[in-house]
């Protein structure tokens, strides 16, 4: 008789920080040097789907990530997450004899992104969030997203923010254990659902300097970085939360742009310097400045993570205005097919316009979205007998 | 009878800062937010030649700058310099009756650079230094270079450093009057004559954001900038002086690179952000990193002013090693004609190599040099009758 296969499938979203996470005070626990804040993006457009399963017939904890197989025990970060979740399930089983004894069964986890991995699109955030959520649900853990965020954080720092929808803060915490370094929801998606997002993909190549080594190099060598961590980010966190609560887009936008710039400034103040922005990135900044200048107010905000791709935030009411201009400078890129656009009235810098046109290969149009979703068994990546669906 | 024409001709050098001047605490007086330190470049390669003359026949104070005529009284910065020098001459004439009464005669000043103006090559520094030196000599003022530097500073801040050869500090001073914001020589050229310089011209176009408006924007909006000014530069000034005194190239180089990076980091932390480095600049940084990695020690240092052009410092003993690699990545540029180069043994990043090859149009090979020179009448830009030589 075939062994029973327990399984659960979830999806988790990408999040894009508007107050940036850069720098670890503890590399092992992924404890940050400063708090950060992000907007969760809609899973209708960008998501990681993960099925977690366990069975007596499985021989070792294994992860299939976008078709690439990995022994979970060889990844320290994955192992830490599995151990904590497994130990929690074990606790439940001890308390309640009616529960199936699945905590000691080996896990098979299958995970797929619907966007290019490591293109600077925070794939590890959605990935670790989905991993944590899927295993926690498989185990029936009665945990809040904030409790789960402590686990996901140990996989990938920014993953903790992908356990909530809407507007999410990662509070850095103070404890050595990291127990208070968790994500909390600032406001749900319903509070400010009008937030729109255009991602301008300037390069889908894998990035040069990994975030972890880059961060550590900044902490070690940038003489400006401590000023950011100690004095500037704490103030900005408060101001950003206020802006979100008040639906104050102009303040949200200004903080978003200045914080992105400061993160990249600290990268440049690192030795040897780290460069994520390229000429295309800088040209997109000029285009956003042109859009805001023509509008006479701030209607669009750029932000850049550890790569050259731009993420542009704007409100639904200014959607046509902003997108018509972004289309004008990136009309050859993939992703505009389903969008009806009109000629822009914004005067765009010629050099910037040409640079963006040749540098942006793809746009992704999306918006603020909700947190991890429980999916039906139809969307499972694993068959009932435990084999992989497309294996 | 023709009126007598008094005249004097000098040349003044370009200087390239290794601790950067960025930010004014008083815009009118050109008083800086921090001290800075530079290397004076040889006038055999880059210089401004200026003839100052005066005569009863002249009708107004006039400057011919690279063939472009300008009424001195309409330039506040030029007028300030002229007034102070003229007033000093007047003082001399009052004290000594035997002196010709030339202080009230109108000035004709002719000035020419042997390099493109406003290409980010500090043309205003050499220009105001030559202007000040020429008029001061015409007037026979018994002033030291430090005293003259106070005048030149009011024309263009960094000009004060071009009144000395060798290694020069501009001490920011404390007085509101600016009387103590002057240049002093750290060491003369003879102390460390082995310093070599390669300028890689990435663009000879006029720069986008002027230094003065860029600086003021940084002072007003960068939240990291005050940290640099108050805590970081004072330490670096001391360390740089020590490095120069000890002929410690590795420390000199590391400080030069980190200070250039930090200046550009503060530009990026400005809102809206200021970008002077482009993809070519960043590629040159990678090439210098490749050179140092292959050497197993720091033998070359990059620095960038308010533009994309790189200035690379190295010692004579490593000249062949450094130049062979710079040649390999910029062999199509003008300026290598008189230099015999061999294939490089340094492994260069492919992308960086291609980017530099297409981005660098000209190289200028030079070295540390002396201060302003008094030139013979043969080199005057003005005829004995007061007419312009090539007018």
XYZ file of C-alpha atoms in Angstrom:
782
model
C 0.000 0.000 0.000
C 1.266 3.470 -0.905
C 2.180 5.728 2.011
C -0.051 8.705 2.619
C 1.258 12.017 1.235
C 0.380 15.117 3.235
C 0.570 18.338 1.289
C -0.296 22.000 1.209
C 0.120 24.614 -1.535
C 0.425 28.360 -1.083
C 1.558 31.383 -3.005
C 3.496 34.327 -1.625
C 4.117 37.812 -2.997
C 7.138 39.880 -3.892
C 7.672 43.024 -1.831
C 9.623 46.128 -2.804
C 11.103 48.194 0.001
C 10.541 51.932 0.163
C 12.790 52.245 3.233
C 15.676 49.965 2.387
C 17.137 47.012 4.240
C 20.919 47.096 3.803
C 23.304 45.817 6.444
C 23.212 42.952 8.952
C 24.137 43.228 12.587
C 24.096 39.409 12.794
C 24.734 37.447 9.619
C 23.756 34.048 11.050
C 20.345 35.203 12.240
C 19.791 37.755 9.462
C 19.332 40.565 11.952
C 19.373 43.960 10.244
C 21.217 47.148 11.168
C 17.995 49.100 10.615
C 14.243 48.709 10.249
C 12.737 48.742 6.755
C 9.346 49.156 5.120
C 7.871 47.744 1.942
C 4.856 47.531 -0.307
C 3.607 44.031 -1.097
C 2.967 43.513 -4.818
C -0.029 41.724 -6.267
C 0.261 37.965 -6.683
C -1.905 38.240 -9.781
C 1.273 39.422 -11.498
C 4.281 38.236 -9.507
C 4.317 35.284 -7.167
C 6.061 32.217 -5.925
C 3.905 29.066 -5.689
C 5.131 26.452 -3.239
C 3.839 23.019 -2.344
C 5.129 21.482 0.872
C 4.566 17.777 1.358
C 5.711 15.007 3.638
C 5.392 11.249 3.585
C 6.922 8.117 5.084
C 8.026 7.235 1.570
C 10.275 10.316 1.274
C 13.949 9.694 1.994
C 15.340 13.144 2.601
C 14.301 16.765 2.904
C 14.432 18.031 -0.651
C 13.632 21.280 -2.436
C 12.896 21.674 -6.119
C 13.347 25.378 -6.875
C 12.338 26.269 -10.440
C 13.214 22.719 -11.483
C 16.617 22.750 -9.799
C 16.872 20.087 -7.061
C 18.539 20.823 -3.736
C 19.199 18.781 -0.585
C 17.674 20.944 2.167
C 20.179 19.716 4.756
C 23.043 21.200 2.745
C 21.520 24.688 2.903
C 22.010 26.252 6.292
C 19.299 28.832 5.736
C 16.704 26.295 4.594
C 17.631 23.922 7.435
C 17.118 26.600 10.077
C 13.601 27.276 8.788
C 12.711 23.570 8.598
C 14.065 22.819 12.087
C 12.022 25.539 13.759
C 8.805 24.611 11.984
C 9.325 20.879 12.558
C 10.015 21.432 16.230
C 6.784 23.473 16.521
C 4.796 20.645 14.890
C 6.427 18.197 17.262
C 5.205 20.320 20.178
C 1.662 20.233 18.828
C 1.808 16.460 18.393
C 2.930 16.037 22.007
C 0.052 18.133 23.277
C -2.608 16.528 21.110
C -2.547 12.766 20.575
C -5.162 12.917 17.819
C -2.722 14.642 15.458
C -0.963 12.609 12.778
C 2.716 12.134 13.620
C 4.096 13.905 10.571
C 6.793 16.033 12.188
C 9.484 13.433 11.676
C 8.567 12.637 8.067
C 10.870 13.933 5.369
C 9.736 16.949 3.398
C 9.493 17.445 -0.325
C 9.006 21.068 -1.245
C 8.453 22.296 -4.795
C 8.673 26.015 -5.551
C 8.202 28.010 -8.729
C 8.462 31.717 -9.490
C 6.507 33.213 -12.369
C 9.345 35.739 -12.902
C 13.116 35.449 -13.545
C 15.098 34.431 -10.431
C 17.843 36.763 -9.261
C 16.906 39.501 -11.697
C 16.843 41.885 -8.794
C 13.146 41.153 -8.302
C 13.415 39.950 -4.724
C 12.814 36.335 -5.690
C 14.349 35.091 -2.454
C 11.843 37.147 -0.445
C 8.803 35.573 -2.090
C 10.549 32.200 -2.080
C 11.331 31.996 1.636
C 7.939 33.482 2.529
C 6.164 30.832 0.462
C 8.414 28.093 1.877
C 7.696 29.118 5.464
C 3.978 29.590 4.868
C 3.605 26.254 3.052
C 5.420 24.177 5.676
C 3.642 26.004 8.533
C 0.267 25.251 6.986
C 1.234 21.655 6.218
C 2.033 21.358 9.927
C -1.142 23.209 10.966
C 0.782 25.684 13.096
C -1.520 28.274 14.691
C 0.959 31.070 14.138
C 0.378 34.676 13.204
C 2.142 36.143 10.161
C 4.402 38.059 12.561
C 5.410 34.793 14.276
C 6.059 33.193 10.889
C 8.034 36.230 9.807
C 10.684 35.420 12.413
C 11.256 32.096 10.635
C 11.196 33.479 7.100
C 13.636 36.222 8.127
C 16.264 33.613 8.913
C 15.960 32.302 5.359
C 16.199 35.677 3.670
C 15.882 38.941 5.558
C 13.374 40.676 3.314
C 11.229 37.497 3.136
C 9.719 38.406 6.500
C 7.925 41.319 4.838
C 6.280 39.040 2.246
C 4.130 37.369 4.927
C 1.761 40.339 4.887
C -0.154 42.167 2.200
C -0.348 45.927 1.924
C 2.237 48.078 3.678
C 4.662 46.213 5.879
C 7.371 47.183 8.362
C 10.255 44.957 9.396
C 11.090 46.188 12.885
C 14.788 45.592 13.457
C 14.350 44.603 17.116
C 16.892 44.753 19.903
C 17.311 41.221 21.216
C 20.413 39.158 20.460
C 18.160 36.184 19.773
C 16.310 38.079 17.040
C 12.975 37.165 18.614
C 11.766 40.751 18.201
C 13.123 41.250 14.679
C 9.843 40.607 12.872
C 7.430 41.997 10.306
C 4.241 43.840 11.215
C 1.551 45.198 8.975
C 1.482 48.998 8.868
C -1.754 49.050 6.869
C -3.580 46.383 4.854
C -4.050 46.651 1.105
C -7.635 47.908 1.612
C -6.349 51.007 3.393
C -4.663 52.360 0.252
C -5.507 50.071 -2.672
C -4.817 52.769 -5.271
C -1.044 52.238 -5.207
C 0.215 51.213 -8.677
C 3.611 49.862 -9.654
C 5.607 49.715 -12.887
C 8.757 47.618 -12.868
C 11.219 48.582 -15.586
C 13.583 45.666 -16.133
C 16.952 47.117 -17.130
C 18.734 43.806 -16.927
C 17.599 40.272 -16.248
C 21.188 39.146 -15.784
C 22.225 37.835 -12.387
C 23.620 40.618 -10.294
C 27.359 41.044 -9.783
C 27.763 41.514 -6.048
C 25.489 39.357 -3.865
C 23.381 41.267 -1.350
C 24.871 39.492 1.650
C 28.504 40.145 0.781
C 27.686 43.660 -0.422
C 25.920 44.484 2.828
C 28.793 43.223 4.925
C 31.268 45.190 2.895
C 29.207 48.357 3.441
C 28.940 47.768 7.183
C 32.704 47.231 7.363
C 33.954 50.059 5.170
C 31.420 52.846 4.617
C 32.087 55.747 6.955
C 28.681 57.290 6.185
C 26.643 54.150 6.809
C 26.377 54.407 10.615
C 24.863 57.861 10.275
C 22.131 56.388 8.079
C 21.470 53.515 10.445
C 21.456 55.464 13.684
C 19.958 58.807 12.785
C 18.267 58.802 9.422
C 16.326 55.554 9.040
C 14.551 55.760 12.420
C 13.111 59.159 11.465
C 12.200 58.010 7.992
C 10.387 54.928 9.303
C 8.110 57.134 11.379
C 7.558 59.604 8.562
C 6.795 56.818 6.083
C 4.247 55.159 8.370
C 2.545 58.519 8.824
C 2.493 59.142 5.069
C 0.881 55.751 4.441
C -1.693 56.266 7.173
C -2.608 59.680 5.754
C -2.598 58.552 2.099
C 0.048 61.258 1.560
C 1.567 60.195 -1.748
C 3.930 63.152 -2.088
C 5.648 62.388 1.214
C 5.606 58.657 0.470
C 7.245 59.376 -2.893
C 9.898 61.769 -1.635
C 10.911 59.365 1.156
C 10.954 56.452 -1.281
C 13.246 58.242 -3.727
C 15.608 59.709 -1.141
C 15.924 56.401 0.667
C 16.716 54.524 -2.538
C 19.309 57.162 -3.378
C 20.841 56.929 0.074
C 21.084 53.147 -0.055
C 22.977 53.416 -3.349
C 25.063 56.272 -1.922
C 26.160 53.941 0.894
C 27.033 51.298 -1.711
C 29.224 53.889 -3.453
C 30.809 54.856 -0.117
C 31.756 51.185 0.345
C 35.318 50.155 -0.499
C 35.687 48.770 -3.061
C 32.560 50.594 -4.235
C 29.422 48.647 -5.145
C 27.441 49.785 -8.173
C 23.922 48.592 -8.829
C 22.640 51.586 -10.815
C 23.751 51.877 -14.423
C 23.205 54.520 -17.117
C 19.726 53.110 -17.805
C 18.780 53.372 -14.131
C 19.933 56.967 -14.007
C 18.027 57.783 -17.180
C 14.833 56.374 -15.605
C 15.413 58.679 -12.623
C 15.573 61.635 -15.035
C 12.361 60.507 -16.747
C 10.545 60.313 -13.390
C 11.875 63.805 -12.581
C 10.501 64.976 -15.945
C 7.100 63.425 -15.163
C 6.927 65.155 -11.786
C 8.158 68.480 -13.152
C 5.498 68.445 -15.875
C 2.806 67.508 -13.345
C 3.864 70.320 -11.041
C 3.775 67.865 -8.145
C 5.176 64.497 -7.214
C 3.033 61.868 -8.919
C 5.674 59.166 -9.411
C 8.520 57.766 -7.302
C 11.434 55.551 -8.323
C 13.218 53.007 -6.179
C 16.038 50.558 -6.972
C 17.072 47.421 -5.111
C 20.394 45.601 -5.531
C 20.255 45.812 -9.319
C 19.573 48.266 -12.147
C 15.807 47.603 -12.438
C 13.568 50.530 -11.545
C 10.339 50.165 -9.602
C 8.063 53.157 -10.108
C 5.202 53.834 -7.679
C 2.208 56.014 -8.585
C -1.496 56.288 -7.755
C -4.334 54.912 -9.860
C -5.614 58.463 -10.509
C -2.323 59.346 -12.245
C -1.971 56.023 -13.957
C -2.626 57.137 -17.518
C -0.399 60.188 -17.128
C 2.550 58.239 -15.695
C 2.228 55.165 -17.890
C 1.894 57.131 -21.138
C 5.305 58.661 -20.435
C 6.928 55.423 -19.314
C 5.537 53.839 -22.486
C 6.970 56.620 -24.638
C 10.482 55.859 -23.376
C 10.237 52.054 -23.311
C 7.756 51.259 -26.092
C 9.934 48.456 -27.486
C 9.962 46.576 -24.181
C 7.903 43.453 -23.541
C 4.935 43.931 -21.253
C 3.042 46.811 -22.891
C 0.963 44.480 -25.076
C -2.176 44.602 -22.915
C -1.949 48.292 -22.115
C -3.645 50.910 -24.304
C -1.466 53.959 -24.285
C -1.730 57.485 -25.653
C 1.007 59.938 -26.664
C 2.596 61.630 -23.652
C 2.417 65.362 -23.059
C 5.519 65.285 -20.848
C 8.710 66.812 -22.196
C 11.390 64.171 -21.724
C 15.130 64.727 -21.713
C 16.419 63.446 -25.086
C 19.463 61.600 -23.807
C 17.478 59.963 -20.985
C 14.756 58.950 -23.420
C 17.190 57.249 -25.803
C 19.031 55.532 -22.964
C 15.837 54.072 -21.505
C 14.606 52.990 -24.935
C 17.713 50.916 -25.544
C 18.145 49.752 -21.950
C 14.725 48.541 -20.785
C 13.764 45.114 -22.094
C 10.594 44.436 -20.166
C 7.984 46.200 -18.064
C 5.735 44.613 -15.462
C 2.617 46.563 -14.525
C 1.179 45.677 -11.154
C -0.118 47.145 -7.901
C -0.231 46.718 -4.151
C -1.554 43.306 -3.164
C -2.460 40.920 -0.381
C -0.414 38.462 1.659
C 0.260 34.751 1.129
C -2.658 32.738 -0.232
C -3.702 29.180 0.441
C -4.218 27.533 -2.950
C -6.459 24.628 -3.875
C -5.098 21.148 -4.460
C -5.612 21.750 -8.192
C -2.739 24.189 -8.065
C -0.461 21.798 -6.223
C 2.940 21.179 -7.785
C 2.946 17.612 -6.396
C 0.715 14.672 -7.371
C -1.266 12.760 -4.759
C 1.294 9.965 -4.882
C 4.052 12.415 -4.031
C 5.638 12.619 -7.463
C 6.354 15.998 -9.036
C 3.617 17.212 -11.377
C 5.806 17.983 -14.327
C 8.630 15.605 -13.485
C 52.528 109.345 -28.748
C 51.264 105.903 -27.864
C 50.544 105.338 -24.169
C 52.830 102.982 -22.307
C 51.492 99.431 -21.902
C 52.493 97.621 -18.716
C 52.233 93.866 -18.892
C 53.135 90.597 -17.272
C 52.625 86.997 -18.432
C 52.363 83.908 -16.257
C 51.160 80.357 -16.475
C 49.311 78.442 -13.779
C 48.676 74.739 -13.312
C 45.622 72.521 -12.989
C 45.223 70.723 -9.664
C 43.258 67.542 -8.980
C 41.925 67.056 -5.475
C 42.544 63.816 -3.595
C 40.445 65.016 -0.635
C 37.497 66.665 -2.323
C 36.090 70.169 -2.021
C 32.287 69.930 -2.198
C 30.018 72.333 -0.363
C 30.201 76.034 0.495
C 29.449 77.526 3.862
C 29.451 80.994 2.259
C 28.661 81.230 -1.436
C 29.648 84.891 -1.821
C 33.132 84.400 -0.385
C 33.580 80.821 -1.662
C 34.194 79.508 1.838
C 34.100 75.714 1.939
C 32.341 73.347 4.340
C 35.553 71.325 4.618
C 39.273 71.451 3.933
C 40.618 69.763 0.805
C 43.940 68.590 -0.586
C 45.247 68.328 -4.117
C 48.144 67.420 -6.347
C 49.321 70.120 -8.736
C 49.780 68.816 -12.296
C 52.696 69.682 -14.547
C 52.348 72.802 -16.673
C 54.361 71.081 -19.358
C 51.114 69.268 -20.174
C 48.186 71.308 -18.848
C 48.234 75.005 -18.162
C 46.535 78.323 -18.456
C 48.675 81.176 -19.820
C 47.551 84.647 -18.856
C 48.859 88.078 -19.739
C 47.695 90.977 -17.579
C 48.248 94.452 -18.914
C 47.197 98.011 -18.181
C 47.468 101.286 -20.006
C 46.006 104.780 -20.097
C 44.711 103.921 -23.544
C 42.488 101.100 -22.243
C 38.865 102.053 -21.735
C 37.533 99.318 -19.503
C 38.615 96.244 -17.585
C 38.319 93.434 -20.111
C 39.083 89.733 -20.199
C 39.642 87.624 -23.281
C 39.179 84.021 -22.202
C 40.004 81.544 -24.953
C 39.054 84.201 -27.505
C 35.740 85.020 -25.840
C 35.614 88.675 -24.696
C 34.117 89.592 -21.331
C 33.593 92.903 -19.500
C 35.246 92.241 -16.116
C 32.848 94.581 -14.296
C 29.897 92.354 -15.233
C 31.468 89.328 -13.507
C 31.148 89.558 -9.760
C 33.854 86.962 -9.172
C 36.365 88.635 -11.492
C 35.547 92.084 -10.067
C 36.203 90.952 -6.511
C 39.658 89.701 -7.483
C 40.510 92.866 -9.419
C 39.314 95.187 -6.656
C 41.438 93.540 -3.998
C 44.565 93.483 -6.146
C 44.063 97.050 -7.357
C 43.551 98.283 -3.839
C 46.781 96.585 -2.754
C 48.649 98.278 -5.599
C 47.139 101.591 -4.591
C 48.501 101.053 -1.095
C 51.995 100.462 -2.494
C 51.797 103.594 -4.626
C 50.825 105.665 -1.600
C 53.782 104.358 0.364
C 56.323 104.719 -2.444
C 56.195 107.784 -4.669
C 58.680 106.340 -7.144
C 56.151 103.745 -8.309
C 54.240 104.314 -11.541
C 50.607 105.159 -10.850
C 49.105 102.204 -12.637
C 46.522 101.115 -10.077
C 43.787 103.225 -11.650
C 44.522 102.206 -15.236
C 42.113 99.841 -16.912
C 43.189 96.230 -17.262
C 43.267 94.041 -20.337
C 43.736 90.407 -19.449
C 44.124 87.636 -22.018
C 43.904 84.026 -20.929
C 44.222 80.750 -22.793
C 43.955 77.114 -21.714
C 45.769 74.411 -23.620
C 42.931 71.983 -22.792
C 39.129 71.987 -23.316
C 37.287 74.371 -20.965
C 34.591 72.923 -18.707
C 35.463 69.338 -19.614
C 35.720 68.601 -15.939
C 39.428 69.428 -16.043
C 39.324 72.157 -13.429
C 39.851 74.897 -16.007
C 38.451 77.516 -13.655
C 41.056 76.625 -11.029
C 43.995 77.195 -13.350
C 42.223 80.200 -14.856
C 41.622 82.135 -11.644
C 45.062 81.190 -10.313
C 46.711 82.539 -13.465
C 44.501 85.648 -13.412
C 45.408 86.416 -9.805
C 49.097 85.687 -10.272
C 49.349 87.753 -13.451
C 47.654 90.848 -12.049
C 49.558 90.560 -8.746
C 52.859 90.441 -10.630
C 51.833 93.271 -12.939
C 51.211 95.282 -9.779
C 54.424 94.102 -8.136
C 52.641 92.943 -4.995
C 55.048 91.385 -2.466
C 52.563 88.681 -1.524
C 53.133 85.057 -0.686
C 51.238 82.365 -2.608
C 49.095 81.822 0.520
C 48.153 85.519 0.539
C 47.318 85.361 -3.156
C 45.331 82.188 -2.605
C 42.788 84.155 -0.563
C 42.117 86.279 -3.666
C 42.009 83.397 -6.146
C 39.649 81.465 -3.838
C 37.041 84.192 -4.251
C 37.179 83.680 -8.012
C 36.880 79.904 -7.896
C 37.326 77.883 -4.712
C 39.748 75.281 -5.994
C 41.837 77.970 -7.738
C 43.512 78.736 -4.417
C 45.262 75.356 -4.585
C 46.762 76.137 -8.013
C 49.016 78.831 -6.538
C 51.427 76.168 -5.277
C 53.223 73.280 -6.869
C 53.449 69.823 -5.364
C 50.962 68.773 -2.699
C 48.627 71.491 -1.520
C 46.029 71.829 1.243
C 43.190 74.327 1.250
C 42.520 74.869 4.939
C 38.862 75.732 5.322
C 39.461 78.293 8.087
C 37.048 79.522 10.711
C 36.645 83.273 10.220
C 33.496 84.754 8.715
C 35.682 87.031 6.610
C 37.405 84.051 5.014
C 40.809 85.555 5.823
C 42.040 82.180 7.091
C 40.520 80.112 4.274
C 43.706 79.788 2.243
C 46.007 77.332 0.525
C 49.257 76.083 2.047
C 51.864 73.796 0.596
C 51.974 70.385 2.274
C 55.099 69.356 0.401
C 56.808 70.748 -2.715
C 57.108 68.741 -5.922
C 60.724 67.829 -5.027
C 59.551 65.917 -1.964
C 57.741 63.281 -4.026
C 58.432 63.932 -7.703
C 57.647 60.346 -8.704
C 53.867 60.878 -8.726
C 52.435 60.174 -12.198
C 48.998 60.945 -13.550
C 46.838 59.586 -16.379
C 43.669 61.496 -17.192
C 41.096 59.382 -19.034
C 38.678 61.739 -20.776
C 35.279 60.032 -20.829
C 33.460 63.073 -22.112
C 34.601 66.486 -23.254
C 31.015 67.755 -23.200
C 30.115 70.526 -20.775
C 28.879 69.052 -17.545
C 25.161 68.983 -16.725
C 24.947 70.309 -13.192
C 27.305 73.217 -12.388
C 29.532 72.687 -9.365
C 28.176 75.676 -7.483
C 24.498 74.733 -7.773
C 25.288 71.061 -7.213
C 27.227 71.834 -4.041
C 24.449 73.964 -2.643
C 21.900 71.305 -3.407
C 24.017 68.744 -1.529
C 24.457 71.022 1.472
C 20.690 71.634 1.549
C 19.379 68.114 1.013
C 21.914 65.356 1.726
C 21.389 63.910 5.183
C 24.769 62.140 5.061
C 26.791 65.181 4.050
C 27.221 66.746 7.514
C 28.776 63.508 8.748
C 31.390 63.761 6.001
C 32.113 67.401 6.720
C 32.317 67.210 10.487
C 33.799 63.802 11.191
C 35.328 62.204 8.146
C 37.213 64.866 6.200
C 39.165 66.246 9.198
C 40.588 62.772 9.883
C 41.310 62.132 6.233
C 43.151 65.458 5.862
C 45.555 64.468 8.623
C 46.010 60.964 7.277
C 46.610 62.251 3.747
C 49.253 64.751 4.878
C 51.017 61.982 6.765
C 50.883 59.661 3.749
C 52.423 62.326 1.518
C 55.138 63.134 4.064
C 56.015 59.442 4.368
C 55.831 58.716 0.615
C 53.211 56.100 1.532
C 51.519 55.501 -1.813
C 49.170 52.767 -0.621
C 47.603 55.014 2.012
C 47.570 57.958 -0.394
C 45.783 55.777 -2.947
C 43.216 54.287 -0.596
C 42.312 57.727 0.789
C 42.120 59.164 -2.725
C 39.731 56.453 -3.934
C 37.510 56.408 -0.858
C 37.251 60.178 -0.799
C 36.294 60.338 -4.473
C 33.682 57.642 -3.852
C 32.317 59.499 -0.854
C 32.031 62.776 -2.727
C 29.972 61.001 -5.422
C 27.985 59.176 -2.727
C 27.006 62.563 -1.287
C 25.982 63.689 -4.781
C 23.734 60.619 -4.997
C 22.325 61.355 -1.530
C 21.369 64.819 -2.802
C 17.759 65.369 -3.870
C 17.239 65.376 -6.757
C 20.337 63.182 -7.075
C 23.403 64.445 -8.940
C 25.253 61.986 -11.163
C 28.720 62.696 -12.475
C 29.953 59.116 -12.882
C 28.674 57.170 -15.881
C 29.117 53.569 -17.037
C 32.552 54.448 -18.468
C 33.677 55.931 -15.139
C 32.560 52.835 -13.282
C 34.330 50.595 -15.793
C 37.576 52.533 -15.225
C 37.169 51.911 -11.479
C 36.935 48.167 -12.215
C 40.050 48.324 -14.400
C 42.016 50.058 -11.608
C 40.764 47.366 -9.196
C 41.987 44.736 -11.690
C 45.403 46.432 -11.882
C 45.755 46.487 -8.090
C 44.499 42.925 -7.690
C 47.034 41.661 -10.234
C 49.834 43.625 -8.557
C 48.897 42.246 -5.151
C 49.109 45.777 -3.748
C 47.707 49.202 -4.458
C 49.735 50.690 -7.289
C 47.044 52.873 -8.873
C 44.288 55.142 -7.534
C 41.298 56.649 -9.344
C 39.593 59.922 -8.557
C 36.715 61.745 -10.291
C 35.736 65.408 -10.066
C 32.377 66.830 -11.131
C 32.326 64.874 -14.391
C 32.900 61.369 -15.765
C 36.652 61.787 -16.504
C 38.962 59.602 -14.442
C 42.269 60.794 -13.047
C 44.558 57.879 -12.198
C 47.533 58.397 -9.866
C 50.511 56.006 -9.788
C 54.246 56.097 -9.089
C 56.982 56.294 -11.718
C 58.269 52.841 -10.681
C 54.915 51.278 -11.663
C 54.445 53.437 -14.699
C 54.948 50.754 -17.349
C 52.759 48.277 -15.472
C 49.857 50.706 -14.994
C 50.050 52.394 -18.388
C 50.267 49.133 -20.339
C 46.893 48.148 -18.864
C 45.295 51.550 -19.316
C 46.511 51.451 -22.905
C 45.002 48.001 -23.448
C 41.548 49.296 -22.533
C 41.767 52.686 -24.270
C 44.095 52.062 -27.186
C 41.837 53.912 -29.657
C 41.931 57.113 -27.625
C 43.976 60.142 -28.621
C 47.056 60.772 -26.501
C 48.902 57.446 -26.683
C 50.855 58.453 -29.802
C 54.101 59.326 -27.981
C 53.965 56.437 -25.538
C 55.592 53.079 -26.311
C 53.432 50.421 -24.753
C 53.674 46.658 -24.334
C 50.923 44.035 -23.947
C 49.503 43.989 -20.423
C 49.752 40.970 -18.149
C 46.752 42.115 -16.097
C 43.523 40.166 -16.432
C 40.840 42.739 -17.138
C 37.106 42.310 -16.690
C 35.652 41.877 -20.213
C 32.648 44.141 -19.813
C 34.731 46.870 -18.169
C 37.333 46.597 -20.915
C 34.768 47.016 -23.704
C 33.039 49.884 -21.921
C 36.280 51.826 -21.462
C 37.339 51.155 -25.049
C 34.172 52.740 -26.426
C 33.902 55.456 -23.774
C 37.350 57.026 -23.462
C 38.203 59.443 -26.283
C 41.455 60.900 -25.035
C 44.168 60.296 -22.487
C 46.530 62.888 -21.033
C 49.714 61.566 -19.435
C 51.307 63.908 -16.946
C 52.764 64.138 -13.428
C 53.034 66.265 -10.341
C 54.373 69.726 -11.146
C 55.391 73.115 -9.846
C 53.408 76.261 -9.127
C 52.693 79.311 -11.302
C 55.519 80.395 -13.574
C 56.542 83.841 -14.719
C 56.885 83.678 -18.500
C 59.051 85.767 -20.797
C 57.619 88.578 -22.911
C 57.975 86.293 -25.913
C 55.136 84.260 -24.527
C 52.934 87.264 -23.925
C 49.478 87.143 -25.442
C 49.504 90.937 -25.911
C 51.662 93.034 -28.258
C 53.748 95.927 -26.959
C 51.153 98.376 -28.266
C 48.452 96.637 -26.211
C 46.722 94.856 -29.081
C 45.962 91.157 -28.830
C 48.573 88.934 -30.438
C 46.238 86.881 -32.549
C 43.412 89.407 -32.826
